[in-house]
PDB file of C-alpha atoms in Angstrom:
ATOM      1  CA  MET A 112     -25.330 -32.862 -22.457  1.00  0.00           C
ATOM      2  CA  GLU A 113     -26.306 -31.876 -18.915  1.00  0.00           C
ATOM      3  CA  THR A 114     -27.287 -28.122 -18.749  1.00  0.00           C
ATOM      4  CA  ILE A 115     -28.482 -28.076 -15.054  1.00  0.00           C
ATOM      5  CA  ASN A 116     -26.109 -26.061 -12.948  1.00  0.00           C
ATOM      6  CA  VAL A 117     -24.080 -25.401 -15.990  1.00  0.00           C
ATOM      7  CA  HIS A 118     -22.851 -21.654 -16.085  1.00  0.00           C
ATOM      8  CA  PRO A 119     -24.174 -19.983 -19.552  1.00  0.00           C
ATOM      9  CA  SER A 120     -20.767 -18.748 -20.315  1.00  0.00           C
ATOM     10  CA  TYR A 121     -19.040 -21.806 -20.174  1.00  0.00           C
ATOM     11  CA  SER A 122     -21.309 -24.521 -21.421  1.00  0.00           C
ATOM     12  CA  SER A 123     -19.747 -25.530 -24.644  1.00  0.00           C
ATOM     13  CA  SER A 124     -20.429 -29.051 -25.907  1.00  0.00           C
ATOM     14  CA  SER A 125     -16.661 -29.215 -27.319  1.00  0.00           C
ATOM     15  CA  ALA A 126     -15.163 -28.913 -23.815  1.00  0.00           C
ATOM     16  CA  ASP A 127     -13.181 -31.476 -22.435  1.00  0.00           C
ATOM     17  CA  LEU A 128     -12.992 -30.811 -18.632  1.00  0.00           C
ATOM     18  CA  ILE A 129     -15.649 -29.587 -15.998  1.00  0.00           C
ATOM     19  CA  LEU A 130     -14.827 -27.469 -13.204  1.00  0.00           C
ATOM     20  CA  LEU A 131     -17.364 -27.400 -10.083  1.00  0.00           C
ATOM     21  CA  SER A 132     -17.753 -24.444  -7.881  1.00  0.00           C
ATOM     22  CA  ASP A 133     -18.211 -24.433  -4.178  1.00  0.00           C
ATOM     23  CA  ASP A 134     -21.838 -23.333  -4.576  1.00  0.00           C
ATOM     24  CA  GLY A 135     -22.621 -26.057  -7.198  1.00  0.00           C
ATOM     25  CA  ILE A 136     -22.086 -24.419 -10.569  1.00  0.00           C
ATOM     26  CA  LYS A 137     -20.346 -26.295 -13.403  1.00  0.00           C
ATOM     27  CA  PHE A 138     -18.032 -24.788 -15.902  1.00  0.00           C
ATOM     28  CA  ARG A 139     -17.433 -26.647 -19.195  1.00  0.00           C
ATOM     29  CA  VAL A 140     -13.883 -25.666 -20.126  1.00  0.00           C
ATOM     30  CA  HIS A 141     -11.183 -26.516 -22.743  1.00  0.00           C
ATOM     31  CA  SER A 142      -7.743 -27.915 -21.625  1.00  0.00           C
ATOM     32  CA  ILE A 143      -6.302 -26.368 -24.669  1.00  0.00           C
ATOM     33  CA  VAL A 144      -7.036 -22.894 -23.039  1.00  0.00           C
ATOM     34  CA  LEU A 145      -6.265 -23.834 -19.511  1.00  0.00           C
ATOM     35  CA  ALA A 146      -2.827 -25.695 -20.132  1.00  0.00           C
ATOM     36  CA  PRO A 147      -1.105 -22.393 -21.295  1.00  0.00           C
ATOM     37  CA  ALA A 148      -2.562 -20.246 -18.545  1.00  0.00           C
ATOM     38  CA  SER A 149      -1.816 -22.574 -15.536  1.00  0.00           C
ATOM     39  CA  ARG A 150       1.145 -24.699 -14.872  1.00  0.00           C
ATOM     40  CA  PHE A 151      -1.038 -26.583 -12.471  1.00  0.00           C
ATOM     41  CA  PHE A 152      -3.219 -27.639 -15.110  1.00  0.00           C
ATOM     42  CA  ARG A 153      -0.478 -28.102 -17.475  1.00  0.00           C
ATOM     43  CA  ASP A 154       1.188 -30.610 -14.940  1.00  0.00           C
ATOM     44  CA  MET A 155      -2.333 -32.133 -14.454  1.00  0.00           C
ATOM     45  CA  PHE A 156      -2.948 -32.993 -18.100  1.00  0.00           C
ATOM     46  CA  GLY A 157       0.346 -34.223 -18.484  1.00  0.00           C
ATOM     47  CA  MET A 158      -0.259 -37.073 -15.845  1.00  0.00           C
ATOM     48  CA  PRO A 159      -1.332 -40.544 -17.077  1.00  0.00           C
ATOM     49  CA  ARG A 160      -4.931 -40.636 -17.475  1.00  0.00           C
ATOM     50  CA  PRO A 161      -7.222 -43.703 -17.024  1.00  0.00           C
ATOM     51  CA  ALA A 162      -8.085 -45.538 -20.037  1.00  0.00           C
ATOM     52  CA  VAL A 163     -11.758 -45.146 -19.592  1.00  0.00           C
ATOM     53  CA  GLU A 164     -13.081 -41.810 -17.844  1.00  0.00           C
ATOM     54  CA  ASN A 165     -16.365 -40.090 -17.545  1.00  0.00           C
ATOM     55  CA  ASN A 166     -16.313 -36.714 -19.314  1.00  0.00           C
ATOM     56  CA  ASP A 167     -19.119 -35.679 -16.921  1.00  0.00           C
ATOM     57  CA  ASP A 168     -16.787 -35.968 -13.897  1.00  0.00           C
ATOM     58  CA  ALA A 169     -16.057 -32.555 -12.497  1.00  0.00           C
ATOM     59  CA  LEU A 170     -13.231 -31.295 -10.884  1.00  0.00           C
ATOM     60  CA  PRO A 171     -13.823 -29.316  -7.536  1.00  0.00           C
ATOM     61  CA  MET A 172     -12.087 -26.176  -7.420  1.00  0.00           C
ATOM     62  CA  GLY A 173     -12.829 -25.006  -3.664  1.00  0.00           C
ATOM     63  CA  GLU A 174     -13.683 -21.744  -5.048  1.00  0.00           C
ATOM     64  CA  SER A 175     -17.052 -19.725  -5.620  1.00  0.00           C
ATOM     65  CA  SER A 176     -18.605 -19.462  -9.026  1.00  0.00           C
ATOM     66  CA  GLU A 177     -18.002 -15.855  -9.120  1.00  0.00           C
ATOM     67  CA  ILE A 178     -14.454 -16.605  -8.408  1.00  0.00           C
ATOM     68  CA  ILE A 179     -13.995 -19.309 -11.193  1.00  0.00           C
ATOM     69  CA  LYS A 180     -15.819 -17.420 -13.790  1.00  0.00           C
ATOM     70  CA  THR A 181     -13.723 -14.125 -13.385  1.00  0.00           C
ATOM     71  CA  ILE A 182     -10.651 -16.209 -13.763  1.00  0.00           C
ATOM     72  CA  LEU A 183     -11.902 -17.957 -16.887  1.00  0.00           C
ATOM     73  CA  ASP A 184     -13.058 -14.450 -18.103  1.00  0.00           C
ATOM     74  CA  ILE A 185      -9.276 -13.305 -17.831  1.00  0.00           C
ATOM     75  CA  ILE A 186      -7.597 -16.310 -19.281  1.00  0.00           C
ATOM     76  CA  TYR A 187     -10.167 -17.105 -22.162  1.00  0.00           C
ATOM     77  CA  PRO A 188      -9.515 -14.960 -25.376  1.00  0.00           C
ATOM     78  CA  HIS A 189     -12.145 -12.242 -25.768  1.00  0.00           C
ATOM     79  CA  ASP A 190     -12.411  -9.099 -27.812  1.00  0.00           C
ATOM     80  CA  VAL A 191     -12.934  -6.863 -25.052  1.00  0.00           C
ATOM     81  CA  ASP A 192     -11.327  -6.830 -21.377  1.00  0.00           C
ATOM     82  CA  PRO A 193     -13.108  -8.720 -18.884  1.00  0.00           C
ATOM     83  CA  ILE A 194     -15.554  -7.015 -16.425  1.00  0.00           C
ATOM     84  CA  LEU A 195     -15.035  -7.913 -12.696  1.00  0.00           C
ATOM     85  CA  PRO A 196     -18.210  -8.448 -10.705  1.00  0.00           C
ATOM     86  CA  SER A 197     -16.641  -6.704  -7.851  1.00  0.00           C
ATOM     87  CA  THR A 198     -13.408  -4.754  -7.120  1.00  0.00           C
ATOM     88  CA  THR A 199     -13.632  -4.847  -3.270  1.00  0.00           C
ATOM     89  CA  PHE A 200     -10.368  -5.665  -1.268  1.00  0.00           C
ATOM     90  CA  ALA A 201     -11.976  -8.853  -0.130  1.00  0.00           C
ATOM     91  CA  PHE A 202     -12.885 -10.060  -3.689  1.00  0.00           C
ATOM     92  CA  LEU A 203      -9.581  -9.007  -5.314  1.00  0.00           C
ATOM     93  CA  ARG A 204      -7.564 -10.735  -2.515  1.00  0.00           C
ATOM     94  CA  SER A 205      -9.815 -13.962  -2.974  1.00  0.00           C
ATOM     95  CA  LEU A 206      -9.243 -13.834  -6.538  1.00  0.00           C
ATOM     96  CA  LEU A 207      -5.575 -13.473  -6.480  1.00  0.00           C
ATOM     97  CA  SER A 208      -5.322 -15.952  -3.933  1.00  0.00           C
ATOM     98  CA  ALA A 209      -7.284 -18.519  -6.038  1.00  0.00           C
ATOM     99  CA  ALA A 210      -5.103 -17.411  -9.168  1.00  0.00           C
ATOM    100  CA  GLU A 211      -1.972 -18.187  -7.155  1.00  0.00           C
ATOM    101  CA  ARG A 212      -3.357 -21.410  -5.812  1.00  0.00           C
ATOM    102  CA  PHE A 213      -3.802 -22.793  -9.574  1.00  0.00           C
ATOM    103  CA  ASP A 214      -0.851 -20.761 -10.932  1.00  0.00           C
ATOM    104  CA  PHE A 215      -2.950 -18.634 -13.183  1.00  0.00           C
ATOM    105  CA  ILE A 216      -0.152 -15.941 -13.611  1.00  0.00           C
ATOM    106  CA  ARG A 217      -2.146 -13.950 -16.220  1.00  0.00           C
ATOM    107  CA  VAL A 218      -4.809 -13.235 -13.478  1.00  0.00           C
ATOM    108  CA  ASN A 219      -1.947 -11.689 -11.158  1.00  0.00           C
ATOM    109  CA  HIS A 220      -0.699  -9.565 -14.235  1.00  0.00           C
ATOM    110  CA  TYR A 221      -3.992  -8.375 -15.220  1.00  0.00           C
ATOM    111  CA  LEU A 222      -4.877  -7.354 -11.358  1.00  0.00           C
ATOM    112  CA  ARG A 223      -1.579  -5.901 -11.129  1.00  0.00           C
ATOM    113  CA  LEU A 224      -2.160  -3.610 -14.110  1.00  0.00           C
ATOM    114  CA  LEU A 225      -5.810  -2.863 -13.034  1.00  0.00           C
ATOM    115  CA  THR A 226      -4.852  -1.561  -9.797  1.00  0.00           C
ATOM    116  CA  LYS A 227      -2.803   1.121 -11.293  1.00  0.00           C
ATOM    117  CA  ALA A 228      -5.963   2.550 -12.620  1.00  0.00           C
ATOM    118  CA  GLU A 229      -7.160   6.052 -11.397  1.00  0.00           C
ATOM    119  CA  THR A 230     -10.087   4.489  -9.495  1.00  0.00           C
ATOM    120  CA  PHE A 231      -7.663   2.869  -7.263  1.00  0.00           C
ATOM    121  CA  THR A 232      -5.821   6.039  -6.242  1.00  0.00           C
ATOM    122  CA  THR A 233      -7.985   6.651  -3.178  1.00  0.00           C
ATOM    123  CA  ARG A 234      -7.309   2.920  -1.989  1.00  0.00           C
ATOM    124  CA  LEU A 235      -3.545   3.058  -1.647  1.00  0.00           C
ATOM    125  CA  LEU A 236      -3.430   0.574   1.555  1.00  0.00           C
ATOM    126  CA  GLU A 237      -5.511  -1.893  -0.018  1.00  0.00           C
ATOM    127  CA  VAL A 238      -3.305  -2.018  -3.095  1.00  0.00           C
ATOM    128  CA  TYR A 239      -0.248  -1.788  -1.120  1.00  0.00           C
ATOM    129  CA  ALA A 240      -1.605  -5.019   0.985  1.00  0.00           C
ATOM    130  CA  LEU A 241      -2.391  -6.801  -2.350  1.00  0.00           C
ATOM    131  CA  ALA A 242       1.264  -5.807  -3.683  1.00  0.00           C
ATOM    132  CA  CYS A 243       2.999  -7.300  -0.613  1.00  0.00           C
ATOM    133  CA  THR A 244       1.084 -10.519  -0.541  1.00  0.00           C
ATOM    134  CA  PHE A 245       1.130 -11.230  -4.382  1.00  0.00           C
ATOM    135  CA  GLY A 246       4.799 -10.321  -5.137  1.00  0.00           C
ATOM    136  CA  TRP A 247       4.464  -6.763  -6.762  1.00  0.00           C
ATOM    137  CA  ALA A 248       7.800  -5.556  -4.919  1.00  0.00           C
ATOM    138  CA  LYS A 249       8.047  -2.333  -7.145  1.00  0.00           C
ATOM    139  CA  GLU A 250       4.691  -1.378  -6.376  1.00  0.00           C
ATOM    140  CA  ALA A 251       4.984  -2.095  -2.657  1.00  0.00           C
ATOM    141  CA  ARG A 252       7.780   0.399  -2.342  1.00  0.00           C
ATOM    142  CA  ALA A 253       6.075   3.229  -4.117  1.00  0.00           C
ATOM    143  CA  LEU A 254       2.947   2.732  -2.339  1.00  0.00           C
ATOM    144  CA  SER A 255       4.391   2.519   1.090  1.00  0.00           C
ATOM    145  CA  LEU A 256       5.720   6.067   0.628  1.00  0.00           C
ATOM    146  CA  GLN A 257       2.003   7.145  -0.638  1.00  0.00           C
ATOM    147  CA  THR A 258       0.627   5.898   2.384  1.00  0.00           C
ATOM    148  CA  LEU A 259       2.466   8.349   4.568  1.00  0.00           C
ATOM    149  CA  ASN A 260      -0.400  10.659   4.714  1.00  0.00           C
ATOM    150  CA  LEU A 261      -2.994   8.137   6.046  1.00  0.00           C
ATOM    151  CA  ASP A 262      -4.011   7.695   9.680  1.00  0.00           C
ATOM    152  CA  LEU A 263      -3.390   4.195  10.171  1.00  0.00           C
ATOM    153  CA  SER A 264      -5.005   4.254  13.673  1.00  0.00           C
ATOM    154  CA  SER A 265      -8.504   4.617  12.048  1.00  0.00           C
ATOM    155  CA  PRO A 266     -10.833   1.915  12.295  1.00  0.00           C
ATOM    156  CA  TYR A 267     -11.395   2.422   8.699  1.00  0.00           C
ATOM    157  CA  TYR A 268      -8.058   0.751   7.920  1.00  0.00           C
ATOM    158  CA  ALA A 269      -8.365  -2.188  10.509  1.00  0.00           C
ATOM    159  CA  ASP A 270      -9.241  -5.066   8.053  1.00  0.00           C
ATOM    160  CA  VAL A 271      -6.647  -4.256   5.494  1.00  0.00           C
ATOM    161  CA  LEU A 272      -4.002  -3.829   8.110  1.00  0.00           C
ATOM    162  CA  LYS A 273      -4.775  -7.193   9.533  1.00  0.00           C
ATOM    163  CA  SER A 274      -4.332  -8.902   6.205  1.00  0.00           C
ATOM    164  CA  ILE A 275      -0.655  -7.739   6.052  1.00  0.00           C
ATOM    165  CA  ASP A 276       1.926  -9.995   7.135  1.00  0.00           C
ATOM    166  CA  SER A 277       4.071  -8.849  10.008  1.00  0.00           C
ATOM    167  CA  ALA A 278       7.318  -8.108   7.636  1.00  0.00           C
ATOM    168  CA  ALA A 279       5.280  -5.872   5.331  1.00  0.00           C
ATOM    169  CA  LEU A 280       3.490  -4.068   8.215  1.00  0.00           C
ATOM    170  CA  TYR A 281       6.697  -3.452  10.094  1.00  0.00           C
ATOM    171  CA  ASN A 282       8.288  -1.865   6.668  1.00  0.00           C
ATOM    172  CA  LEU A 283       5.187   0.298   6.429  1.00  0.00           C
ATOM    173  CA  LEU A 284       5.616   1.667  10.109  1.00  0.00           C
ATOM    174  CA  GLN A 285       9.201   2.057   9.707  1.00  0.00           C
ATOM    175  CA  LEU A 286       9.060   4.538   7.180  1.00  0.00           C
ATOM    176  CA  ARG A 287       6.867   6.518   9.732  1.00  0.00           C
ATOM    177  CA  TRP A 288       9.250   5.917  12.559  1.00  0.00           C
ATOM    178  CA  LYS A 289      12.191   6.991  10.392  1.00  0.00           C
ATOM    179  CA  ARG A 290      10.694  10.258   9.283  1.00  0.00           C
ATOM    180  CA  LYS A 291       9.513  11.165  12.718  1.00  0.00           C
ATOM    181  CA  GLN A 292      13.106  10.407  14.113  1.00  0.00           C
ATOM    182  CA  LYS A 293      14.961  12.539  11.586  1.00  0.00           C
ATOM    183  CA  VAL A 294      12.395  15.272  12.311  1.00  0.00           C
ATOM    184  CA  LEU A 295      12.890  15.240  16.226  1.00  0.00           C
ATOM    185  CA  GLU A 296      16.596  15.158  15.612  1.00  0.00           C
ATOM    186  CA  VAL A 297      16.411  18.667  14.318  1.00  0.00           C
ATOM    187  CA  ALA A 298      14.093  19.687  17.523  1.00  0.00           C
ATOM    188  CA  THR A 299      16.997  18.123  19.730  1.00  0.00           C
ATOM    189  CA  LYS A 300      19.767  19.984  17.727  1.00  0.00           C
ATOM    190  CA  LEU A 301      17.645  23.336  18.347  1.00  0.00           C
ATOM    191  CA  GLU A 302      17.312  22.477  21.919  1.00  0.00           C
ATOM    192  CA  GLU A 303      21.141  21.939  22.386  1.00  0.00           C
ATOM    193  CA  GLY A 304      21.830  25.121  20.319  1.00  0.00           C
ATOM    194  CA  ARG A 305      23.556  23.122  17.622  1.00  0.00           C
ATOM    195  CA  ILE A 306      22.031  25.112  14.599  1.00  0.00           C
ATOM    196  CA  ASP A 307      23.230  28.554  14.397  1.00  0.00           C
ATOM    197  CA  ASP A 308      20.994  29.933  11.637  1.00  0.00           C
ATOM    198  CA  ILE A 309      17.972  30.353  13.848  1.00  0.00           C
ATOM    199  CA  TRP A 310      19.342  33.160  16.112  1.00  0.00           C
ATOM    200  CA  VAL A 311      18.243  36.676  15.626  1.00  0.00           C
ATOM    201  CA  CYS A 312      20.817  38.196  18.026  1.00  0.00           C
ATOM    202  CA  ASP A 313      24.505  37.329  18.662  1.00  0.00           C
ATOM    203  CA  CYS A 314      23.890  37.320  22.336  1.00  0.00           C
ATOM    204  CA  ASP A 315      24.471  34.338  24.314  1.00  0.00           C
ATOM    205  CA  GLU A 316      21.116  33.788  25.441  1.00  0.00           C
ATOM    206  CA  GLY A 317      18.129  31.779  24.400  1.00  0.00           C
ATOM    207  CA  PRO A 318      14.612  30.626  25.161  1.00  0.00           C
ATOM    208  CA  GLU A 319      13.958  28.269  28.291  1.00  0.00           C
ATOM    209  CA  LEU A 320      14.455  24.604  27.898  1.00  0.00           C
ATOM    210  CA  ALA A 321      10.658  24.224  28.444  1.00  0.00           C
ATOM    211  CA  PHE A 322       9.844  26.285  25.201  1.00  0.00           C
ATOM    212  CA  TRP A 323      12.076  23.910  23.212  1.00  0.00           C
ATOM    213  CA  ASN A 324      10.260  20.827  24.803  1.00  0.00           C
ATOM    214  CA  TYR A 325       7.018  22.346  23.699  1.00  0.00           C
ATOM    215  CA  LEU A 326       8.106  22.676  20.069  1.00  0.00           C
ATOM    216  CA  LYS A 327       9.414  18.813  20.116  1.00  0.00           C
ATOM    217  CA  ALA A 328       6.034  17.662  21.616  1.00  0.00           C
ATOM    218  CA  PHE A 329       4.207  19.609  18.935  1.00  0.00           C
ATOM    219  CA  VAL A 330       6.275  18.442  16.147  1.00  0.00           C
ATOM    220  CA  GLY A 331       6.143  15.078  17.228  1.00  0.00           C
ATOM    221  CA  GLU A 332       2.424  14.958  17.473  1.00  0.00           C
ATOM    222  CA  GLU A 333       2.125  16.471  14.134  1.00  0.00           C
ATOM    223  CA  MET A 334       4.596  13.843  12.546  1.00  0.00           C
ATOM    224  CA  ASP A 335       2.367  11.224  14.310  1.00  0.00           C
ATOM    225  CA  ASN A 336      -0.856  12.551  12.709  1.00  0.00           C
ATOM    226  CA  CYS A 337       0.723  13.061   9.206  1.00  0.00           C
ATOM    227  CA  PRO A 338       4.005  11.251   8.783  1.00  0.00           C
ATOM    228  CA  ASP A 339       4.681  12.614   5.303  1.00  0.00           C
ATOM    229  CA  GLY A 340       5.481  15.837   7.065  1.00  0.00           C
ATOM    230  CA  SER A 341       3.182  18.065   4.998  1.00  0.00           C
ATOM    231  CA  GLY A 342       1.648  19.722   8.339  1.00  0.00           C
ATOM    232  CA  LEU A 343       5.129  21.199   9.129  1.00  0.00           C
ATOM    233  CA  ARG A 344       5.382  22.535   5.758  1.00  0.00           C
ATOM    234  CA  SER A 345       2.109  24.672   6.624  1.00  0.00           C
ATOM    235  CA  ARG A 346       2.568  28.140   8.039  1.00  0.00           C
ATOM    236  CA  GLU A 347      -0.521  27.689  10.270  1.00  0.00           C
ATOM    237  CA  PHE A 348       1.413  24.968  12.281  1.00  0.00           C
ATOM    238  CA  TRP A 349       3.972  27.564  13.181  1.00  0.00           C
ATOM    239  CA  GLN A 350       1.409  29.958  14.161  1.00  0.00           C
ATOM    240  CA  GLN A 351      -0.537  27.984  16.779  1.00  0.00           C
ATOM    241  CA  GLY A 352      -0.519  29.581  20.141  1.00  0.00           C
ATOM    242  CA  GLY A 353       1.288  26.690  22.010  1.00  0.00           C
ATOM    243  CA  LEU A 354       4.717  27.952  20.326  1.00  0.00           C
ATOM    244  CA  ASP A 355       4.136  31.776  21.155  1.00  0.00           C
ATOM    245  CA  GLY A 356       6.471  31.441  24.082  1.00  0.00           C
ATOM    246  CA  LEU A 357       9.164  30.271  21.862  1.00  0.00           C
ATOM    247  CA  TRP A 358       8.687  33.203  19.286  1.00  0.00           C
ATOM    248  CA  ASP A 359       8.015  35.870  21.872  1.00  0.00           C
ATOM    249  CA  THR A 360      11.184  35.107  24.178  1.00  0.00           C
ATOM    250  CA  LYS A 361      13.301  38.306  24.132  1.00  0.00           C
ATOM    251  CA  CYS A 362      17.091  38.423  24.686  1.00  0.00           C
ATOM    252  CA  ASN A 363      17.856  40.147  28.111  1.00  0.00           C
ATOM    253  CA  THR A 364      20.896  41.769  26.713  1.00  0.00           C
ATOM    254  CA  CYS A 365      19.655  43.401  23.392  1.00  0.00           C
ATOM    255  CA  PHE A 366      15.910  42.996  24.296  1.00  0.00           C
ATOM    256  CA  GLY A 367      15.375  41.804  20.588  1.00  0.00           C
ATOM    257  CA  PRO A 368      13.713  38.394  19.730  1.00  0.00           C
ATOM    258  CA  CYS A 369      16.045  35.518  20.343  1.00  0.00           C
ATOM    259  CA  VAL A 370      14.674  33.031  17.719  1.00  0.00           C
ATOM    260  CA  ASP A 371      13.905  33.806  13.998  1.00  0.00           C
ATOM    261  CA  LYS A 372      10.527  31.578  13.395  1.00  0.00           C
ATOM    262  CA  SER A 373      10.981  31.366   9.618  1.00  0.00           C
ATOM    263  CA  ALA A 374      14.491  29.862  10.248  1.00  0.00           C
ATOM    264  CA  VAL A 375      13.384  27.423  12.796  1.00  0.00           C
ATOM    265  CA  ARG A 376      10.645  26.418  10.113  1.00  0.00           C
ATOM    266  CA  ASP A 377      13.241  26.154   7.389  1.00  0.00           C
ATOM    267  CA  ALA A 378      15.418  23.951   9.500  1.00  0.00           C
ATOM    268  CA  PHE A 379      12.599  21.354   9.837  1.00  0.00           C
ATOM    269  CA  ILE A 380      11.649  21.663   6.035  1.00  0.00           C
ATOM    270  CA  LYS A 381      15.216  20.918   5.133  1.00  0.00           C
ATOM    271  CA  VAL A 382      15.447  17.778   6.888  1.00  0.00           C
ATOM    272  CA  LEU A 383      12.110  16.828   5.551  1.00  0.00           C
ATOM    273  CA  ASN A 384      13.266  17.344   1.861  1.00  0.00           C
ATOM    274  CA  ASP A 385      16.283  15.224   2.643  1.00  0.00           C
ATOM    275  CA  VAL A 386      14.162  12.459   3.911  1.00  0.00           C
ATOM    276  CA  VAL A 387      12.104  12.498   0.941  1.00  0.00           C
ATOM    277  CA  THR A 388      15.024  12.570  -1.541  1.00  0.00           C
ATOM    278  CA  GLU A 389      16.578   9.521   0.360  1.00  0.00           C
ATOM    279  CA  ASP A 390      12.861   7.815   0.044  1.00  0.00           C
ATOM    280  CA  MET A 391      12.794   8.345  -3.513  1.00  0.00           C
ATOM    281  CA  GLU A 392      16.273   6.879  -4.036  1.00  0.00           C
ATOM    282  CA  TRP A 393      15.164   3.872  -1.898  1.00  0.00           C
ATOM    283  CA  LYS A 394      11.947   3.397  -4.039  1.00  0.00           C
ATOM    284  CA  ASN A 395      13.937   3.374  -7.234  1.00  0.00           C
ATOM    285  CA  MET A 396      16.360   0.996  -6.030  1.00  0.00           C
ATOM    286  CA  GLY A 397      16.574  -2.410  -7.857  1.00  0.00           C
ATOM    287  CA  SER A 398      14.212  -3.891 -10.367  1.00  0.00           C
ATOM    288  CA  GLU A 399      12.161  -6.835 -10.441  1.00  0.00           C
TER     289      GLU A 399
END
């Protein structure tokens, strides 16, 4: 038996098929394992075979030896879970792409479970990209909401964003736009005097339009920076100096403050809570 360039983990003399990696490594494998794990190989084994064939002929896989070994480690029966040589986004994407190409469903399922581990909680956008690409619809919905606190304009996320197809990227951005729009509707209602609970006095006076415009601009910028709205829930946001003109405006009739700062804040938080409820209902819609 040829042992040169044969991977030591897959060099069985009882193998009836040889897989060849791009980097020249051979894997001696068993059709009895590959057939149940892959419709591609099951169909291939079901095709008529020549009466005389060379058992040393290798099947080029078009994948690196690292990818092939990882796939085999996942589909072959073992007493312990397979150890991936890497969990980088690029490797996981390549692994899933190869598994999809050869229809190794178990590999997809294994990685789908793996990405739910605690070690991936800081890599939400990466997992979202994988979920959108490889059919994890339920996870994609949940993760799209969890990414709302990420600054997608950061160069750190550029490569991952480029890997996401246009529809999935649009859905991700649409969640952000929707939240911002809903929140800015509150600012518009305040500006037009359509929210009564914010007034301290009953006099028919209020702050100048410019002060409401300042508030709208501040809120819009904050929602761009942190689309989950957590900044608006912070009292520090409402204490910043740029809004002092709104809070300090006095009524020309009763000489008291016109606007209740806490009531204004509560108006924004109420709509944020409503949007969160809507998003949670959307996340739980349907099933796979």
